[in-house]
XYZ file of C-alpha atoms in Angstrom:
681
model
C 16.528 7.817 -9.331
C 14.428 7.064 -12.377
C 13.882 3.304 -12.348
C 14.221 0.256 -10.073
C 17.525 -0.497 -11.813
C 18.981 2.623 -10.177
C 17.638 1.428 -6.828
C 19.320 -1.945 -7.340
C 22.652 -0.232 -8.121
C 22.469 1.702 -4.829
C 21.557 -1.422 -2.862
C 24.486 -3.346 -4.375
C 26.925 -0.560 -3.510
C 25.746 -0.226 0.102
C 25.618 -3.971 0.796
C 29.355 -4.198 0.097
C 30.099 -2.043 3.168
C 31.497 -3.918 6.155
C 28.902 -4.076 8.942
C 25.880 -3.670 6.658
C 23.479 -6.608 6.928
C 20.863 -5.319 4.490
C 20.040 -2.298 2.339
C 16.707 -1.532 0.731
C 15.743 1.392 -1.493
C 12.085 2.425 -1.250
C 11.496 3.554 -4.818
C 8.128 5.271 -4.183
C 9.491 7.620 -1.500
C 13.167 7.651 -2.622
C 14.400 6.456 0.770
C 17.363 4.245 1.570
C 16.895 1.986 4.606
C 20.081 0.346 5.920
C 20.407 -2.351 8.591
C 23.878 -2.443 10.130
C 25.698 -3.732 13.191
C 27.542 -0.423 13.630
C 27.380 3.248 12.652
C 28.044 3.259 8.900
C 26.443 6.560 7.893
C 29.600 8.111 6.478
C 30.495 4.943 4.579
C 26.965 4.736 3.165
C 27.081 8.347 1.959
C 30.437 7.741 0.267
C 29.244 4.500 -1.366
C 26.089 6.135 -2.739
C 28.053 9.098 -4.114
C 30.624 6.761 -5.705
C 27.741 4.989 -7.433
C 26.736 8.316 -8.970
C 23.812 9.314 -6.753
C 23.201 11.971 -4.120
C 22.089 11.135 -0.589
C 20.246 13.588 1.660
C 19.570 12.951 5.345
C 15.836 12.955 6.065
C 13.981 13.976 9.182
C 10.449 14.677 10.234
C 11.000 18.368 9.661
C 13.018 18.149 6.495
C 11.835 20.281 3.623
C 11.869 19.018 0.076
C 14.303 21.154 -1.906
C 12.812 23.310 -4.626
C 12.957 21.793 -8.083
C 15.543 23.272 -10.446
C 14.292 25.168 -13.489
C 13.561 22.981 -16.510
C 16.496 24.280 -18.570
C 18.948 23.354 -15.778
C 17.546 19.819 -15.480
C 17.787 19.346 -19.251
C 21.085 21.125 -19.968
C 22.799 18.107 -21.512
C 19.719 17.209 -23.582
C 19.410 20.773 -24.913
C 23.162 21.005 -25.635
C 23.224 17.698 -27.542
C 20.085 18.628 -29.499
C 21.685 21.934 -30.525
C 24.996 20.283 -31.485
C 23.282 17.512 -33.491
C 21.252 20.143 -35.341
C 24.373 22.235 -36.069
C 26.295 19.129 -37.166
C 23.510 18.140 -39.560
C 23.248 21.640 -41.059
C 27.040 21.996 -41.324
C 27.264 18.562 -42.961
C 25.060 19.776 -45.803
C 27.661 22.398 -46.799
C 30.934 20.944 -45.460
C 30.588 17.185 -44.864
C 34.053 16.801 -43.334
C 33.465 19.566 -40.781
C 29.963 18.234 -40.071
C 31.447 14.824 -39.380
C 34.058 16.334 -37.026
C 31.306 18.184 -35.140
C 29.384 14.901 -34.791
C 32.517 13.374 -33.221
C 32.785 16.318 -30.807
C 29.067 16.009 -29.989
C 29.502 12.310 -29.270
C 32.482 12.922 -26.973
C 30.587 15.630 -25.066
C 27.536 13.392 -24.638
C 29.606 10.317 -23.867
C 31.646 11.877 -21.043
C 28.936 11.870 -18.311
C 27.594 8.502 -19.479
C 31.045 6.878 -19.352
C 31.676 8.444 -15.941
C 28.396 6.955 -14.684
C 29.324 3.551 -16.103
C 32.700 3.687 -14.338
C 31.086 4.686 -11.024
C 28.608 1.828 -11.201
C 31.340 -0.622 -12.219
C 33.380 0.342 -9.131
C 30.231 -0.072 -7.009
C 29.709 -3.654 -8.153
C 27.147 -3.098 -10.931
C 28.911 -3.689 -14.273
C 25.808 -4.475 -16.346
C 23.982 -1.144 -16.484
C 22.446 1.011 -19.197
C 25.401 3.393 -18.862
C 27.797 0.535 -19.656
C 25.786 -0.477 -22.715
C 25.549 3.111 -23.990
C 29.280 3.682 -23.470
C 30.251 0.539 -25.389
C 27.755 1.177 -28.196
C 28.676 4.856 -28.650
C 32.426 4.241 -28.452
C 32.103 1.345 -30.890
C 30.106 3.494 -33.310
C 32.864 6.127 -33.219
C 35.501 3.493 -33.950
C 33.706 2.113 -37.018
C 32.984 5.620 -38.313
C 29.229 5.848 -37.558
C 29.774 9.299 -36.036
C 26.327 10.765 -36.754
C 24.527 7.734 -35.362
C 26.699 7.754 -32.227
C 25.695 11.363 -31.540
C 22.000 10.704 -32.214
C 22.081 7.628 -29.958
C 23.370 9.735 -27.051
C 20.770 12.435 -27.758
C 17.957 9.876 -27.720
C 19.413 8.326 -24.569
C 19.263 11.698 -22.794
C 15.687 12.151 -24.007
C 14.781 8.706 -22.694
C 16.365 9.489 -19.318
C 14.249 12.642 -18.996
C 11.104 10.729 -19.938
C 11.931 8.075 -17.334
C 12.482 10.773 -14.711
C 9.129 12.354 -15.491
C 7.385 8.984 -15.417
C 9.004 8.062 -12.088
C 7.907 11.388 -10.588
C 4.352 10.777 -11.787
C 4.396 7.279 -10.302
C 5.525 8.754 -6.969
C 3.041 11.629 -7.117
C 0.508 9.926 -4.834
C 3.080 9.493 -2.065
C 4.516 12.974 -2.659
C 1.086 14.601 -2.341
C 0.451 12.663 0.861
C 3.740 13.867 2.375
C 2.862 17.437 1.373
C -0.323 17.282 3.485
C 1.710 17.524 6.679
C 2.715 21.071 7.697
C 6.236 21.491 9.051
C 5.181 23.417 12.178
C 2.192 24.151 14.400
C 0.872 26.960 16.593
C 0.946 25.749 20.209
C -1.171 27.459 22.874
C 0.524 27.527 26.258
C -0.250 29.810 29.213
C -2.039 32.257 26.968
C 0.868 32.443 24.517
C 0.811 31.415 20.834
C 4.139 29.858 19.798
C 5.155 28.329 16.473
C 6.912 25.014 17.161
C 8.164 22.106 14.989
C 5.977 19.009 14.890
C 8.558 17.001 16.835
C 7.967 19.298 19.836
C 4.261 18.438 20.117
C 3.064 15.868 22.638
C -0.370 14.386 23.409
C -2.293 16.824 25.585
C -0.809 19.954 23.988
C -3.275 22.488 22.623
C -2.833 23.828 19.119
C -4.552 26.385 16.922
C -5.323 25.858 13.239
C -6.390 28.801 11.081
C -9.263 28.594 8.595
C -7.989 27.080 5.355
C -4.970 25.452 7.054
C -4.204 21.770 7.507
C -3.985 19.914 10.803
C -0.339 19.034 11.511
C -1.218 16.122 13.849
C -4.238 14.088 14.876
C -6.276 16.226 17.249
C -9.423 16.203 19.400
C -11.651 19.168 18.603
C -12.041 21.592 21.506
C -13.894 24.293 19.594
C -17.645 23.920 18.911
C -18.917 22.598 15.577
C -16.517 23.037 12.649
C -16.291 21.726 9.078
C -13.233 19.880 7.784
C -12.162 18.850 4.296
C -10.796 15.302 4.693
C -10.821 14.486 0.955
C -7.043 14.111 0.714
C -7.202 11.214 3.181
C -10.638 9.692 2.613
C -11.564 10.712 -0.933
C -14.864 12.215 0.292
C -15.361 15.408 -1.693
C -17.802 17.147 0.692
C -16.644 18.793 3.953
C -17.478 16.849 7.123
C -18.970 18.611 10.150
C -17.293 17.626 13.417
C -18.479 18.298 16.961
C -16.424 19.123 20.023
C -14.696 15.997 21.331
C -14.362 14.272 17.942
C -10.918 13.254 16.661
C -9.757 14.835 13.391
C -6.918 13.231 11.368
C -3.738 15.063 10.415
C -3.931 16.469 6.885
C -7.580 17.551 7.173
C -8.284 21.209 6.352
C -10.361 23.472 8.595
C -12.841 24.858 6.076
C -14.783 27.656 7.711
C -13.149 28.851 10.913
C -10.136 28.941 13.197
C -10.216 25.937 15.528
C -8.533 24.800 18.705
C -7.569 21.154 19.195
C -5.899 18.872 21.719
C -3.040 16.788 20.299
C -3.754 13.045 20.524
C -0.910 11.533 18.442
C 2.766 11.109 19.261
C 5.317 12.576 16.799
C 5.502 10.334 13.737
C 2.287 8.473 14.609
C -0.418 10.622 13.002
C -2.883 9.309 10.399
C -0.616 10.501 7.568
C 2.482 8.984 9.189
C 0.756 5.624 9.584
C -0.331 5.600 5.928
C 3.185 6.522 4.762
C 4.681 3.813 6.978
C 2.307 1.235 5.489
C 3.178 2.335 1.946
C 6.908 2.050 2.705
C 6.354 -1.319 4.377
C 4.440 -2.409 1.279
C 7.568 -2.041 -0.881
C 9.332 -4.725 1.135
C 6.636 -7.261 0.150
C 7.249 -7.653 -3.566
C 4.964 -9.625 -5.841
C 6.285 -12.978 -7.131
C 6.131 -11.675 -10.710
C 8.188 -8.644 -9.646
C 10.857 -10.852 -8.054
C 10.951 -13.035 -11.174
C 11.393 -10.040 -13.506
C 14.154 -8.680 -11.263
C 16.049 -11.987 -11.353
C 15.481 -12.378 -15.102
C 16.782 -8.865 -15.830
C 20.016 -9.618 -13.941
C 20.737 -12.396 -16.457
C 19.228 -10.686 -19.499
C 21.805 -7.907 -19.928
C 24.980 -10.054 -19.685
C 23.411 -12.643 -22.013
C 22.625 -9.971 -24.614
C 26.170 -8.584 -24.257
C 27.532 -12.081 -24.904
C 25.231 -12.468 -27.914
C 26.382 -9.071 -29.190
C 30.026 -10.155 -28.960
C 29.266 -13.395 -30.800
C 27.437 -11.486 -33.557
C 30.457 -9.183 -33.965
C 33.031 -11.983 -34.119
C 31.604 -15.323 -35.279
C 30.050 -14.470 -38.698
C 33.162 -12.639 -40.012
C 35.391 -15.475 -38.803
C 33.164 -17.931 -40.668
C 33.367 -15.801 -43.785
C 29.744 -14.653 -43.661
C 30.640 -11.050 -44.488
C 32.863 -8.101 -43.691
C 33.687 -7.124 -40.139
C 32.113 -3.657 -40.101
C 28.463 -4.627 -40.835
C 28.558 -7.356 -38.192
C 30.204 -5.071 -35.624
C 27.460 -2.538 -36.353
C 24.792 -5.199 -35.781
C 26.500 -6.243 -32.555
C 26.555 -2.652 -31.302
C 22.851 -2.338 -32.097
C 22.192 -5.499 -30.093
C 23.940 -3.880 -27.121
C 21.260 -1.196 -27.055
C 18.551 -3.845 -27.168
C 20.214 -5.351 -24.074
C 19.036 -2.459 -21.905
C 16.507 -3.957 -19.431
C 14.935 -0.641 -18.338
C 11.519 -1.213 -19.933
C 11.365 -4.742 -18.526
C 12.585 -3.763 -15.055
C 10.142 -0.870 -14.679
C 7.152 -2.676 -16.236
C 6.015 -4.340 -13.002
C 7.056 -1.843 -10.251
C 5.488 1.077 -12.143
C 2.160 -0.745 -12.340
C 2.292 -1.901 -8.710
C 3.273 1.552 -7.394
C 0.474 3.175 -9.409
C -1.999 0.527 -8.259
C -1.084 0.979 -4.590
C -1.309 4.785 -4.909
C -4.703 4.585 -6.639
C -5.979 2.206 -3.949
C -4.808 4.511 -1.133
C -6.578 7.444 -2.769
C -9.802 5.419 -2.932
C -9.751 4.369 0.712
C -7.794 1.112 0.655
C -4.274 0.402 1.878
C -2.650 -2.676 0.338
C 0.584 -3.892 1.915
C 2.727 -4.454 -1.142
C 2.812 -6.118 -4.524
C 2.512 -9.620 -3.066
C -0.778 -8.693 -1.377
C -1.950 -6.935 -4.547
C -1.296 -10.082 -6.590
C -3.167 -12.298 -4.106
C -6.026 -9.788 -4.017
C -6.442 -10.051 -7.783
C -6.869 -13.841 -7.554
C -9.648 -13.915 -4.914
C -12.695 -16.075 -5.574
C -14.347 -15.991 -2.135
C -14.578 -13.540 0.791
C -15.372 -14.550 4.374
C -16.708 -11.869 6.726
C -16.699 -11.674 10.484
C -20.124 -10.510 11.667
C -19.694 -8.179 14.621
C -17.975 -4.930 13.675
C -17.684 -5.932 10.024
C -21.090 -6.777 8.570
C -22.677 -5.028 11.554
C -21.519 -1.797 13.254
C -20.523 -3.761 16.356
C -22.897 -1.716 18.539
C -25.695 -4.091 19.591
C -28.637 -2.815 21.611
C -30.711 -4.470 24.293
C -34.106 -5.317 22.752
C -35.825 -7.433 25.417
C -35.355 -9.083 28.808
C -36.866 -12.541 29.349
C -37.696 -13.381 32.987
C -37.566 -17.010 34.079
C -38.022 -16.401 37.809
C -38.984 -13.812 40.399
C -36.106 -11.392 39.695
C -37.230 -8.096 38.156
C -35.906 -6.779 34.845
C -34.089 -3.974 36.688
C -32.392 -6.419 39.071
C -31.385 -8.710 36.196
C -29.942 -5.847 34.167
C -28.046 -4.412 37.159
C -26.473 -7.787 37.999
C -25.562 -8.387 34.343
C -23.996 -4.940 33.957
C -22.026 -5.361 37.175
C -20.519 -8.625 35.928
C -19.737 -7.139 32.506
C -18.099 -3.904 33.720
C -14.660 -3.519 32.159
C -15.228 -6.231 29.534
C -14.473 -5.176 25.950
C -16.902 -7.395 24.035
C -19.618 -5.424 22.153
C -22.378 -7.349 23.996
C -20.840 -6.376 27.332
C -20.706 -2.724 26.307
C -24.363 -2.860 25.222
C -25.493 -4.344 28.546
C -23.557 -1.758 30.589
C -24.876 1.072 28.382
C -28.478 -0.141 28.850
C -28.071 -0.186 32.639
C -26.549 3.289 32.636
C -29.355 4.600 30.414
C -31.879 3.408 33.043
C -29.738 4.897 35.850
C -29.543 1.534 37.609
C -27.091 1.157 40.504
C -24.421 -1.394 39.655
C -22.814 -3.203 42.588
C -19.088 -3.868 42.530
C -17.886 -7.098 40.963
C -14.747 -9.100 41.666
C -13.053 -12.270 40.437
C -14.185 -11.609 36.872
C -13.332 -14.476 34.553
C -13.867 -14.515 30.795
C -15.019 -17.936 29.595
C -13.734 -18.060 26.015
C -16.584 -18.712 23.594
C -19.064 -19.232 26.457
C -19.498 -16.005 28.444
C -18.284 -14.394 31.675
C -18.324 -15.173 35.410
C -17.959 -12.815 38.403
C -18.742 -12.428 42.131
C -21.385 -9.725 42.669
C -22.705 -9.025 46.188
C -21.318 -12.405 47.310
C -23.294 -14.164 44.566
C -21.816 -16.030 41.612
C -23.138 -14.348 38.495
C -22.664 -15.918 35.071
C -23.691 -14.647 31.663
C -23.592 -17.587 29.255
C -24.558 -18.461 25.720
C -27.738 -20.587 25.652
C -25.741 -23.579 24.412
C -23.585 -23.479 27.563
C -26.300 -22.581 30.092
C -27.217 -25.652 32.215
C -30.649 -26.451 33.567
C -32.832 -24.613 31.054
C -36.341 -26.021 30.693
C -37.915 -26.878 27.352
C -40.216 -23.848 27.667
C -37.265 -21.527 28.350
C -35.379 -22.903 25.363
C -38.433 -22.321 23.153
C -38.574 -18.681 24.299
C -34.868 -18.273 23.513
C -35.241 -19.941 20.108
C -38.106 -17.595 19.201
C -35.942 -14.555 19.969
C -33.004 -16.000 18.009
C -35.196 -16.567 14.951
C -35.978 -12.836 15.024
C -32.247 -12.148 14.719
C -31.453 -11.539 18.391
C -28.429 -12.783 20.295
C -29.350 -14.202 23.704
C -27.298 -14.147 26.896
C -28.558 -16.280 29.796
C -28.167 -14.794 33.300
C -27.308 -17.364 35.997
C -27.177 -16.653 39.757
C -25.593 -19.348 41.873
C -26.416 -21.894 39.159
C -30.053 -20.805 38.714
C -31.278 -19.247 35.449
C -32.890 -15.886 36.253
C -33.656 -15.062 32.615
C -32.074 -13.994 29.364
C -31.100 -10.706 27.736
C -31.879 -10.316 24.022
C -29.547 -8.056 22.040
C -29.441 -7.240 18.354
C -26.846 -5.674 16.091
C -28.254 -4.329 12.819
C -26.561 -4.725 9.456
C -24.264 -1.921 8.353
C -25.956 0.421 5.906
C -23.474 -0.503 3.163
C -23.352 -4.269 3.757
C -25.932 -5.265 1.127
C -24.353 -2.999 -1.522
C -20.911 -4.441 -0.698
C -22.113 -8.022 -1.201
C -23.801 -7.052 -4.479
C -20.541 -5.468 -5.669
C -18.672 -8.709 -4.954
C -21.359 -10.719 -6.751
C -20.824 -8.610 -9.878
C -17.136 -9.595 -9.783
C -18.070 -13.270 -9.530
C -16.882 -13.515 -5.916
C -18.810 -15.605 -3.373
C -19.409 -14.308 0.159
C -19.614 -16.151 3.475
C -20.281 -15.038 7.062
C -18.330 -16.591 9.946
C -19.666 -15.827 13.419
C -19.640 -17.030 16.983
C -23.318 -16.059 17.211
C -26.126 -18.597 17.400
C -27.267 -20.250 14.136
C -30.747 -18.691 14.180
C -29.524 -15.087 14.535
C -26.803 -15.749 11.960
C -29.355 -17.213 9.524
C -31.521 -14.089 9.790
C -28.632 -11.789 8.860
C -27.407 -14.146 6.136
C -30.871 -14.168 4.528
C -30.906 -10.364 4.423
C -27.516 -10.419 2.675
C -28.155 -13.430 0.471
C -24.983 -15.249 1.550
C -23.936 -18.508 3.231
C -22.914 -18.633 6.880
C -21.248 -20.708 9.562
C -22.327 -20.026 13.144
C -21.382 -20.869 16.749
C -17.685 -20.671 15.852
C -14.937 -20.147 18.414
C -11.809 -18.253 17.197
C -10.050 -21.595 16.653
C -13.050 -22.853 14.659
C -12.817 -19.792 12.395
C -9.160 -20.555 11.704
C -10.001 -24.171 10.840
C -12.827 -23.060 8.541
C -10.574 -20.538 6.788
C -7.836 -23.127 6.248
C -10.341 -25.600 4.842
C -11.894 -23.041 2.473
C -8.513 -21.618 1.392
C -7.480 -25.045 0.130
C -10.459 -25.009 -2.253
C -9.968 -21.514 -3.745
C -8.248 -18.177 -2.956
C -10.074 -16.685 0.032
C -9.990 -13.362 1.893
C -10.994 -12.893 5.526
C -12.460 -9.504 6.479
C -12.504 -8.611 10.173
C -11.898 -5.903 12.737
C -11.176 -7.471 16.121
C -8.345 -9.159 17.997
C -10.161 -12.500 17.698
C -10.195 -12.110 13.887
C -6.400 -11.807 13.575
C -5.609 -15.580 13.559
C -8.233 -16.230 10.859
C -6.952 -13.292 8.798
C -3.436 -14.730 8.973
C -4.698 -18.163 7.900
C -6.528 -16.797 4.834
C -5.035 -16.193 1.395
C -5.453 -12.500 2.221
C -6.463 -10.699 5.424
C -8.464 -7.466 5.134
C -9.062 -5.212 8.150
C -11.715 -2.565 8.642
C -10.227 0.893 9.207
C -11.882 1.116 12.630
C -10.401 -2.226 13.654
C -7.983 -2.970 16.461
C -4.247 -2.461 16.022
C -3.805 -6.247 16.179
C -6.242 -6.770 13.293
C -4.612 -4.019 11.230
C -1.171 -5.530 11.870
C -2.315 -9.024 10.864
C -4.045 -7.791 7.707
C -2.582 -7.588 4.206
C -4.951 -4.739 3.314
C -7.161 -2.252 5.157
C -10.316 -0.317 4.244
C -9.283 3.076 5.636
C -12.685 4.714 5.165
C -14.270 1.880 7.154
C -16.678 1.288 4.259
C -17.402 -2.221 3.007
C -18.375 -0.797 -0.380
C -14.662 -0.111 -0.996
C -13.960 -3.852 -1.048
C -15.212 -4.620 -4.576
C -13.464 -1.580 -6.170
C -10.228 -2.594 -4.401
C -10.416 -6.095 -5.903
C -11.337 -4.666 -9.330
C -8.302 -2.357 -9.148
C -6.052 -5.302 -8.234
C -7.342 -7.251 -11.236
C -6.758 -4.278 -13.531
C -3.232 -3.909 -12.139
C -2.555 -7.575 -12.917
C -3.769 -7.069 -16.501
C -1.537 -4.020 -16.963
C 1.488 -5.895 -15.565
C 0.930 -8.633 -18.137
C 0.503 -6.037 -20.896
C 3.717 -4.283 -19.848
C 5.763 -7.474 -19.799
C 4.364 -8.352 -23.225
C 5.233 -4.892 -24.596
C 8.773 -4.923 -23.161
C 9.668 -8.449 -24.276
C 7.753 -8.191 -27.554
C 9.599 -5.078 -28.685
C 12.929 -6.614 -27.676
C 12.167 -9.732 -29.720
C 11.076 -7.717 -32.768
C 14.192 -5.552 -32.765
C 16.437 -8.534 -32.124
C 15.186 -10.089 -35.373
C 15.243 -6.842 -37.383
C 18.772 -6.081 -36.158
C 20.103 -9.471 -37.252
C 18.392 -8.929 -40.616
C 20.094 -5.549 -40.922
C 16.806 -3.595 -40.875
C 17.417 -1.691 -37.622
C 20.103 0.899 -36.955
C 21.647 2.199 -33.750
C 19.430 5.233 -33.370
C 16.238 3.260 -34.004
C 17.272 0.643 -31.424
C 17.788 3.221 -28.673
C 14.584 5.005 -29.693
C 12.713 1.712 -29.449
C 14.175 1.056 -25.998
C 13.297 4.537 -24.705
C 9.908 4.264 -26.381
C 9.220 0.920 -24.725
C 10.150 2.360 -21.325
C 7.881 5.362 -21.860
C 5.090 3.133 -23.174
C 5.041 0.683 -20.255
C 5.246 3.559 -17.768
C 2.402 5.457 -19.450
C 0.370 2.249 -19.471
C 0.999 1.812 -15.737
C 0.074 5.427 -14.997
C -3.412 4.752 -16.371
C -4.084 3.114 -13.006
C -3.841 6.528 -11.328
C -6.982 7.504 -13.244
C -8.867 4.429 -11.977
C -12.268 5.281 -10.481
C -14.639 3.271 -8.320
């Protein structure tokens, strides 16, 4: 399958089967996905074979068949090249015999092409390159252009091989990713080492990975310190040292020693599997320009065939010349009607762009997301877990009454036990670090955007934001304001309605946050911080970053702000938590941090898999470069068609030059798209 046109032929054939509701070919991984109301596997296999393609059942343990030797893949090309050469040489000494050999060469080359055209016609795809080549070559034979007919078929075979090579290069990123996953693993069970397929592994199993071998699944390191090469997944060139208890992704290579790990991923749910699933999902979200080109190409070929027929018939009937020259021009126009260069111009660029992004630590969910990414003019960031690590620390305890700091911290930690908010985790961690006893809490109630309430030792304990804490004196509010101006987030502790004091916590900026904002500035993109934190703490962080901010926002307020800003200019929302998902959905584009929750990753249109904000600007720059290359490719494809349309009507272009121009245009737009694979940060 060398171009999206082939994929469309397969989809058309399969969709005609009774019971099939949808069929989609994933060009990057050469997979056919069929939705049906009944078991149609046999019918699908027959339909695909009738269309002239082979179908192989895939499984998690399937092995890619070895590639055939080059001479076997190019047998027809080599045979036609030899016959054309012999025909040309023979024609120098015996023109009649040379001409007969050209006819034989044409018939040999035409046979598989005509068979392919017939198969596609029966499958519901009459307007294909095979149909055009069959008509043009047969017509050339009829009017006596035997040498040109043979050369046209030779150049067609050459173009097909170039397209195949280009398609393989475009898929190379996905192919290399699939190759990272071994087919089996060594499982340790009751002192025995057993080689088992990946499908047999379950979370909790223990496996052994030899030095220099790749991890077959995500695993938790049991062995002491070990170094792993994770470059294939993260792009980091240096080995990473991991300690016992750390999770290592599938596809990483144990660099220096044999290691033992505990399996933590279900079959088909490892880091590599998730990336491959996202890439396949991305193909279902096509860019608007890609959909337009696909629809245009469906009309382009039949229109050119109609124009070709008119060129053959109308001028001779009007007395504008003999039949043969106009038939020849019409046949040449048929070859210009091949839409391959146009059809592949956009998918090749998008596939290469997505592969380059994945290699650099960014997953983009399809061409539609890539196109929106290229148009961004503003980026809004969540604060906690995005601009900051999301690991605040207790910096100070303010006492308003007689309760000691230890008592206040113990009561606060008791109320926060089990809560998932980063501030709650920080309070519990601080109490544990001081070895404070934490009484049991019951009737815990999260107060959205305000705090938490619980019963602790028959007392009602509340931890509230200062704005929602009742009864604070002017002096207490001044103390809180002073801490907030220093960048702290304050939580007021209430016991039975009385303010005992406040806990000051602070989350530092991520080490790469400033560099990330500077990278966006260089692209002319504005940045904005959206946070539920207090305005004073938010202002301190915003000053360090040099960006605007909006503070004291509830999740619903973030959504409203995003909708308002998105109406002004294309806007991305970057976040990592469950509460960020609605805002990410409301934005022009949602971007999730790689360490984010599953909900955030699901809501996002793109993800920074290395969990590095500095990958954001290169991802946008790559999207913009992809957009430029798409425009270049469309210009090349349509420009060459227009030039050869004019030169053909003027009688300046022959059959062989037309097919060479078409193959050349296809190779040119593909090579232009493949430049994206060399894109660097």
